[in-house]
Coordinates of C-alpha atoms in Angstrom, one line a residue:
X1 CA 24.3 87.1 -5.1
X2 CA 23.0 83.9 -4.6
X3 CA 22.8 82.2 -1.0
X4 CA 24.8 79.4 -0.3
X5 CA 23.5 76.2 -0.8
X6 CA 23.8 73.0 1.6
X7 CA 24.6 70.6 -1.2
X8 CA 26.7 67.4 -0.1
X9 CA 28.1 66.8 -3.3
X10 CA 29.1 68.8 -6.3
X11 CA 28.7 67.2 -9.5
X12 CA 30.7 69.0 -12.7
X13 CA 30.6 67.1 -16.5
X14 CA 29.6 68.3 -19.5
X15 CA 26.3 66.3 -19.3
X16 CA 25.6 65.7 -15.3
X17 CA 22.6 64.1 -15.5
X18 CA 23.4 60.2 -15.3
X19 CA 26.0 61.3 -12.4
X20 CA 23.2 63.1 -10.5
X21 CA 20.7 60.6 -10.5
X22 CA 22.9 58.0 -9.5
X23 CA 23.7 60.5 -6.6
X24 CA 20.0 61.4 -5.6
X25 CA 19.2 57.3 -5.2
X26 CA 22.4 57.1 -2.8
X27 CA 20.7 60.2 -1.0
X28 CA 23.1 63.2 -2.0
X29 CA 21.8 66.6 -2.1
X30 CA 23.4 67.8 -5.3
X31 CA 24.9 71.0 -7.0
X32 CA 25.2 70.3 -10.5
X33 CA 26.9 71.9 -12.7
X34 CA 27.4 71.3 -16.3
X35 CA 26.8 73.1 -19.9
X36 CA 23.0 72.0 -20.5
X37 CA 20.7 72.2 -17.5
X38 CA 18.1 69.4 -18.4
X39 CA 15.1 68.7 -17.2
X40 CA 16.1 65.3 -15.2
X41 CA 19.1 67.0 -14.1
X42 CA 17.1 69.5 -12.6
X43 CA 14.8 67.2 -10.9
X44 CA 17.3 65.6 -9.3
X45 CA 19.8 68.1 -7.7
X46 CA 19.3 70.5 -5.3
X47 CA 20.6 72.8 -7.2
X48 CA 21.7 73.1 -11.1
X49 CA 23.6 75.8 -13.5
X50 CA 24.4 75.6 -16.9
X51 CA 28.0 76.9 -17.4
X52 CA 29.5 78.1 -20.1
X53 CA 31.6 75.8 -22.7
X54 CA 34.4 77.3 -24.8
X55 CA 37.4 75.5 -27.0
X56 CA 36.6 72.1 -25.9
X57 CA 36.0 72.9 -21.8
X58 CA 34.6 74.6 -19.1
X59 CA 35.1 78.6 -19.3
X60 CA 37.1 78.3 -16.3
X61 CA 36.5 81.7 -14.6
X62 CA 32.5 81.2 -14.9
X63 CA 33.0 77.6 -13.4
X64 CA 34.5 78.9 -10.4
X65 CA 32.7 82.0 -9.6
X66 CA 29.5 79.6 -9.7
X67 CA 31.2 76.9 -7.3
X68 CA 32.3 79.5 -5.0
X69 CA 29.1 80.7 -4.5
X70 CA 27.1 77.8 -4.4
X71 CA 29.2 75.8 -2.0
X72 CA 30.7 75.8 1.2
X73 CA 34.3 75.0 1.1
X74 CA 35.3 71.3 1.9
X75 CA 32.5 70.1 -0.2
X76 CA 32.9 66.8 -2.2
X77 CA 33.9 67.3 -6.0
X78 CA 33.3 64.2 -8.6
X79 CA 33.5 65.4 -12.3
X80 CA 32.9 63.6 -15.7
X81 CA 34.1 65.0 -18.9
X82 CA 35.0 68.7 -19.3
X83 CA 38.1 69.4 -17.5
X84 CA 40.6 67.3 -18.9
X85 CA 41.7 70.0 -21.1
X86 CA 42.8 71.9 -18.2
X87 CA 44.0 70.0 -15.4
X88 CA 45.5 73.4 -13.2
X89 CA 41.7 74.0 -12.9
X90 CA 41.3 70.8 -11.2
X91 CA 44.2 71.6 -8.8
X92 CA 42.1 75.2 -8.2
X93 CA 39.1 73.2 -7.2
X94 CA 41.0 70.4 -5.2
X95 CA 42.1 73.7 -2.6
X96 CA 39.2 74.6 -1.7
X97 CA 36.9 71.4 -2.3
X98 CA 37.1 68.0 -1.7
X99 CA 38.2 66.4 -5.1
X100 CA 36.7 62.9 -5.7
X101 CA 38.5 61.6 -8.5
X102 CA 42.2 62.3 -10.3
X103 CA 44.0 65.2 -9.1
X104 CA 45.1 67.5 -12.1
X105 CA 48.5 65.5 -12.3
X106 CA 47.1 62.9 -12.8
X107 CA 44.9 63.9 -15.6
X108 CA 48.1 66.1 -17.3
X109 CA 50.2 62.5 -17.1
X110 CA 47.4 61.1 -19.0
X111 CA 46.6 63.5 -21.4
X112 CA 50.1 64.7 -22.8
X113 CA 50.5 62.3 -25.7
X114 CA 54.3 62.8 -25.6
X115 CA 54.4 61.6 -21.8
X116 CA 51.4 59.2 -22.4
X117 CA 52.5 57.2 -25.5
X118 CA 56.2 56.8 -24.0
X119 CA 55.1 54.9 -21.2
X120 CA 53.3 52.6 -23.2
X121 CA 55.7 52.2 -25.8
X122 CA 57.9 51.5 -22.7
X123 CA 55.3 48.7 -21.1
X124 CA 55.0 47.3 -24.8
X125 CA 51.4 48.4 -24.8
X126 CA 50.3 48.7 -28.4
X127 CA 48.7 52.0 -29.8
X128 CA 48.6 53.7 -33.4
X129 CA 51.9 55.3 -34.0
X130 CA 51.7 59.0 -32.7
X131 CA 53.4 61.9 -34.5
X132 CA 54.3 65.5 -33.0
X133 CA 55.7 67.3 -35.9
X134 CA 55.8 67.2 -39.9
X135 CA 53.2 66.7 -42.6
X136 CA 49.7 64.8 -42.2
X137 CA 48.1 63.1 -45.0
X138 CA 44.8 60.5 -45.0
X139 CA 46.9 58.4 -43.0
X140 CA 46.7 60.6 -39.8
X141 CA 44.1 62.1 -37.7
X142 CA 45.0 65.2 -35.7
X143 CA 43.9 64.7 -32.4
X144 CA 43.6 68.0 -29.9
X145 CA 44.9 67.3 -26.3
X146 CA 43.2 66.7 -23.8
X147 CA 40.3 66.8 -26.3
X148 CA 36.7 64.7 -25.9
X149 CA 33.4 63.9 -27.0
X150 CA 35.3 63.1 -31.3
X151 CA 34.5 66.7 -32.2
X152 CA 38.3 68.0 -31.5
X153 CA 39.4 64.9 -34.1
X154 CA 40.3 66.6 -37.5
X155 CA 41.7 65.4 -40.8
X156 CA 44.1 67.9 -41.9
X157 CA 48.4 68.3 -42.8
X158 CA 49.3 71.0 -40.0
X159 CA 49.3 70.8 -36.4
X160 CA 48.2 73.8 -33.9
X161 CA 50.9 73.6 -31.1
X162 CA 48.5 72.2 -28.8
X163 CA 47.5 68.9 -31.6
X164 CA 49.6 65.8 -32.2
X165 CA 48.5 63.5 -35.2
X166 CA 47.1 59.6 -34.5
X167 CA 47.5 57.3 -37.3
X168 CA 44.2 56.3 -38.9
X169 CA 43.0 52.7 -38.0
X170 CA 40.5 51.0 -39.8
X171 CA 38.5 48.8 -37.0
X172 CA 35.9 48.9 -34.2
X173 CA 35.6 51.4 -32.0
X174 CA 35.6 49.6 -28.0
X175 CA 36.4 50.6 -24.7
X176 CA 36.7 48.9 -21.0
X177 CA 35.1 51.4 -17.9
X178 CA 37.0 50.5 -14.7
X179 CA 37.4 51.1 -11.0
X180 CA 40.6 51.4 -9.2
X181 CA 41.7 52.0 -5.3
X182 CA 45.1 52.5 -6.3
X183 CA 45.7 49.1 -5.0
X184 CA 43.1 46.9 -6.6
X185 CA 41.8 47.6 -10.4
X186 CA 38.4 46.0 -11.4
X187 CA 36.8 45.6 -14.8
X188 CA 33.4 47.0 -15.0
X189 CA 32.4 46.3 -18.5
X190 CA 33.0 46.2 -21.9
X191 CA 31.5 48.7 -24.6
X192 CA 31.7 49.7 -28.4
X193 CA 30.9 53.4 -29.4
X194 CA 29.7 55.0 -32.7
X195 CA 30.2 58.0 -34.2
X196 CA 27.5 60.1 -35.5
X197 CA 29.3 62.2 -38.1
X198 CA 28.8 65.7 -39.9
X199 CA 31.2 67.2 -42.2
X200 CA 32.9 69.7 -39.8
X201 CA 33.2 67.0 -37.0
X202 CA 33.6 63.5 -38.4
X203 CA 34.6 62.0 -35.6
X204 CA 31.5 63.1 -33.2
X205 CA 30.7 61.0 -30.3
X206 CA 27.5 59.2 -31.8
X207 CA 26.5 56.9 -29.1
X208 CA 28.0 53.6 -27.3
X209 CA 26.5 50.1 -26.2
X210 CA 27.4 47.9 -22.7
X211 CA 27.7 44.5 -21.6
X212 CA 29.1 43.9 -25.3
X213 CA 31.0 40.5 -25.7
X214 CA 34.3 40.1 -27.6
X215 CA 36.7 37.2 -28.7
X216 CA 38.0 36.4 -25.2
X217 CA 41.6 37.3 -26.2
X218 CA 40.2 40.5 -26.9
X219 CA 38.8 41.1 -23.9
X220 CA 41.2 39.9 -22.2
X221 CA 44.0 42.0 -23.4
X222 CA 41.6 45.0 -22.7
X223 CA 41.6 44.1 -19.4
X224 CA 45.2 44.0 -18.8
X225 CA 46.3 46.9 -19.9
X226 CA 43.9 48.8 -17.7
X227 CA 45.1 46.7 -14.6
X228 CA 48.5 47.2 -15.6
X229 CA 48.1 50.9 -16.2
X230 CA 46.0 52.3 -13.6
X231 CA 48.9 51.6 -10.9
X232 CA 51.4 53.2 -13.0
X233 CA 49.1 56.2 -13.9
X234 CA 47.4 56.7 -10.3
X235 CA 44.4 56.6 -11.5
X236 CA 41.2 56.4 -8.6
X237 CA 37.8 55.9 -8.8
X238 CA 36.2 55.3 -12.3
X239 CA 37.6 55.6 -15.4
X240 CA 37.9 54.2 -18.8
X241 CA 40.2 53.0 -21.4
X242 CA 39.0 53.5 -25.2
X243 CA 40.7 51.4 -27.7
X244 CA 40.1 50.2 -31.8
X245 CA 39.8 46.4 -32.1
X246 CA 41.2 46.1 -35.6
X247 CA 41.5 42.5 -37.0
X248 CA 43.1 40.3 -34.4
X249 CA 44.7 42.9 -32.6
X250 CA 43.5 45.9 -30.1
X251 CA 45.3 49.2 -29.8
X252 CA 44.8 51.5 -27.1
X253 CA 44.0 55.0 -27.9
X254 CA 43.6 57.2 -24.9
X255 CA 42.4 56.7 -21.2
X256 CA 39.6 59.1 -20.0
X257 CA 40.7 59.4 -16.0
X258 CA 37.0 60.4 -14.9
X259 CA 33.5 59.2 -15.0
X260 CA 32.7 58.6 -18.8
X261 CA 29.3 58.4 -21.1
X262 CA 29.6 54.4 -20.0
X263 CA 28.5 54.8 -16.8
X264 CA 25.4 55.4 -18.0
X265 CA 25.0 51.7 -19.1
X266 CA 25.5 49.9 -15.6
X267 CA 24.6 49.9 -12.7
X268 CA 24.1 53.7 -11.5
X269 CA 23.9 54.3 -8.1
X270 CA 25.9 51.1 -6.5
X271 CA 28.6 52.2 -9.6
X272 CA 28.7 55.9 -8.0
X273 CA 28.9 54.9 -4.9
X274 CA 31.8 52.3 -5.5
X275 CA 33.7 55.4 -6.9
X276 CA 33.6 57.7 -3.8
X277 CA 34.9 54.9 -1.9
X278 CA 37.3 54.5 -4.0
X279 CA 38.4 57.4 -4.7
X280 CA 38.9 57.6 -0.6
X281 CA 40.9 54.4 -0.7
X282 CA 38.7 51.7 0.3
X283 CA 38.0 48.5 -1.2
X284 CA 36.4 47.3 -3.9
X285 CA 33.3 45.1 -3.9
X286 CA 31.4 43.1 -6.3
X287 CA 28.8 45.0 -8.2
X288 CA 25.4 43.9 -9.2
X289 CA 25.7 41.9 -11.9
X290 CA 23.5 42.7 -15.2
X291 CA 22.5 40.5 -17.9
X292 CA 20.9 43.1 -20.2
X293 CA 22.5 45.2 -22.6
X294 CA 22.3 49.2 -22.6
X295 CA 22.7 51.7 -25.5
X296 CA 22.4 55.1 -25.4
X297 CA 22.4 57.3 -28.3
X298 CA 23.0 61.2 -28.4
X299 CA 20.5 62.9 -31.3
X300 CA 21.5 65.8 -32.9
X301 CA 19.4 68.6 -34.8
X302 CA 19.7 69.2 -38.6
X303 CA 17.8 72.4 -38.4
X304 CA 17.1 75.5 -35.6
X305 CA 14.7 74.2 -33.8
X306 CA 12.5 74.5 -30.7
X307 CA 10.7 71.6 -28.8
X308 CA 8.0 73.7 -26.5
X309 CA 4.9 71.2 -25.8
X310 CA 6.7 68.2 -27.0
X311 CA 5.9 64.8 -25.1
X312 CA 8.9 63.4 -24.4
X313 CA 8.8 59.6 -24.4
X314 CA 10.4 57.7 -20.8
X315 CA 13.1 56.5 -22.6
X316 CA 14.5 60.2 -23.8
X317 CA 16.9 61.6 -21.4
X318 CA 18.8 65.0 -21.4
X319 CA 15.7 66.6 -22.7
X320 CA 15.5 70.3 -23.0
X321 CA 13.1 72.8 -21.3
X322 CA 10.5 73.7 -23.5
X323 CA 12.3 77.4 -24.0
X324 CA 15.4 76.0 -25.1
X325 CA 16.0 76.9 -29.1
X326 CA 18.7 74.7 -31.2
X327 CA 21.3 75.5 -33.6
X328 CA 21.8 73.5 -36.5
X329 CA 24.5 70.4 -35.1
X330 CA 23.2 70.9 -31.4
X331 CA 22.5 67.6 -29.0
X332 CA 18.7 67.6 -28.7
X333 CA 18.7 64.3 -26.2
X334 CA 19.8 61.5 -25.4
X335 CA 17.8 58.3 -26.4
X336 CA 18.0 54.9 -24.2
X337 CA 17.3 51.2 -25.0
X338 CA 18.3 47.9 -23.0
X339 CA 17.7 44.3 -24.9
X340 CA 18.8 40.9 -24.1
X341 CA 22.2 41.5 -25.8
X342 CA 24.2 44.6 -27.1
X343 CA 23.5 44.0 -31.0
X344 CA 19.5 43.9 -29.6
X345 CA 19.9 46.7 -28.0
X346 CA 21.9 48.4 -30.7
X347 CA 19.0 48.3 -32.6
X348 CA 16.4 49.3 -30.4
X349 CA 18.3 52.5 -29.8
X350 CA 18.7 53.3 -33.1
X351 CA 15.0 52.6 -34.1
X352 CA 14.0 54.8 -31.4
X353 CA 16.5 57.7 -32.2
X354 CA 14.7 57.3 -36.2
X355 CA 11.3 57.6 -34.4
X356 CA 12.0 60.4 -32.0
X357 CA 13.9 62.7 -34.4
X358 CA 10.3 61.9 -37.5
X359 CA 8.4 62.8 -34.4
X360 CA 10.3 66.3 -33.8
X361 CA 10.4 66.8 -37.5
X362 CA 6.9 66.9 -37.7
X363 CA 6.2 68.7 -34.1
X364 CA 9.1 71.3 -34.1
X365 CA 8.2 75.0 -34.2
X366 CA 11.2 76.2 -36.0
X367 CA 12.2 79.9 -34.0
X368 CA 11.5 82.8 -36.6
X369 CA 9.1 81.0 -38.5

């Protein structure tokens, strides 16, 4: 058994690390908890666990045994990606902590497409047409629910009962991260994501860009729907809307009720600290404003590798311990840039990402060889 710890604040997400640093400059000591254990995420909790990752979230079981005994009861609970797939979990954790961000129903309103894409075709909110039953075809995507991160998105004809198919847009991927009391809804900023694609996931999250500028009708229309939504959906704290600018028209795709990959692109620790307040009802206030574009882009191995000695450059984050070994398809790190605008710093991230992963190439130590 391992003694309880006196963390102040749990952090849960798939990849903690942006959440827990944001946290440690506001003060927090911090229990994170999420499926890769990094070196920076490390160094800035109190305590960390890597817990096991299964069918698109969090073995639930090993989750809890771990916050159990790490944490007194009572203590706060933010989360990022992870446990939208299973939103009874959330409600398990909500007894016995203090949940900072959407309670399970909230998450379940959002996530059931049949529930979801009826209320915006009932607020005239436009989205590609959604299908639950019959054939597919290269007009559809099949989509898995409450699924994240692009690798549930398939290409296929038949649905698993827990799939729904999307129709296909052709367009730019964009998306608006927001705050919301309840009361009050605030735009933080506006992105565009990439994907970073491999045969068996086509649709995996690549990377995404901040602070990006759009035709003002665009934006604009982003904008409203989140404001119009967030009241209707109950949404609190942070949270983000991800849409496909297509032409002159933006269609909304899904909302992701928790912290997302964008907060990594503004504004950490006053951003973090707008969401516990937030999430406890208060109001919101102006953020910092930022000028500067960030990009962040997730690089993924080709081959089994392993990165022992490696010097890590300041602008890789998520890196690995040196005993971690990679299978083939793995996220090694995360690579950051920031440039004067998002098309600059676009292209600083990807020049590094080149760099980094020729770098590796040549260092790596490939296990069994």
């Amino acid at each position: 058994m391992h003694a309880r710890i006196s963390a102040n604040l749990a952090i849960i997400a798939v990849c903690a690390r942006p959440y827990v640093a944001a946290a440690a400059q506001l003060g927090y000591r911090i229990a994170a908890f999420d499926i890769f254990n990094d070196v920076q995420t490390r160094r800035f909790s109190l305590q960390s666990r890597a817990v096991r990752f299964q069918n698109g979230g969090f073995d639930a079981e090993d989750l809890w045994e771990q916050l159990i005994t790490l944490l007194a009861p009572g203590t706060p609970v933010i989360y990022g990606s992870g446990l939208e797939i299973q939103p009874a979990l959330l409600d398990r954790i909500s007894e016995r902590f203090l949940l900072m961000g959407n309670a399970g129903e909230v998450v379940d309103r959002v996530k059931q497409p049949r529930q979801f894409f009826g209320l915006l075709d009932e607020l005239g909110i436009a989205h590609p047409d959604v299908r639950h039953k019959g054939d597919g075809g290269p007009e559809w995507l099949i989509k898995r629910v409450g699924g994240s991160g692009g690798t549930h998105i398939r290409e296929g004809d038949t649905l698993a009962p827990d799939e729904y198919f999307q129709r296909r847009i052709d367009g730019k991927a964009v998306s608006v991260l927001c705050t919301s009391n309840g009361a009050e809804t605030k735009v933080v900023g506006i992105n565009e994501q990439w994907t970073s694609p491999v045969r068996a996931q086509p649709y995996r999250f690549g990377g995404i860009v901040g602070n990006v500028r759009l035709p003002q009708d665009i934006e604009s229309e982003m904008s409203n729907v989140a404001v119009r939504l967030a009241p209707m959906l109950g949404l609190r704290g942070l949270f983000s809307l991800d849409f496909i600018w297509s032409g002159e028209r933006v269609l909304l795709l899904e909302v992701n009720p928790r912290l997302s990959a964008s907060f990594d692109l503004y504004a950490q620790a006053p951003l973090l600290e707008q969401h516990i307040h937030a999430c406890q009802g208060g109001g919101l206030y102006s953020l910092p404003s930022q000028r500067l574009s960030r990009a962040a882009h997730i690089l993924y191995t080709v081959e089994p590798l392993q990165v022992a000695g490696f010097n890590w450059p300041e602008w890789a984050t998520d890196t690995p311990e040196a005993d971690v070994q990679f299978a083939p398809g793995e996220p090694i790190c995360t690579v950051q840039a920031e440039a004067a605008d998002a098309e600059g710093a676009k292209a600083l991230v990807f020049a590094r990402a080149r760099e980094l992963d020729a770098q590796l190439r040549t260092f790596t130590r490939t296990p069994g060889k």
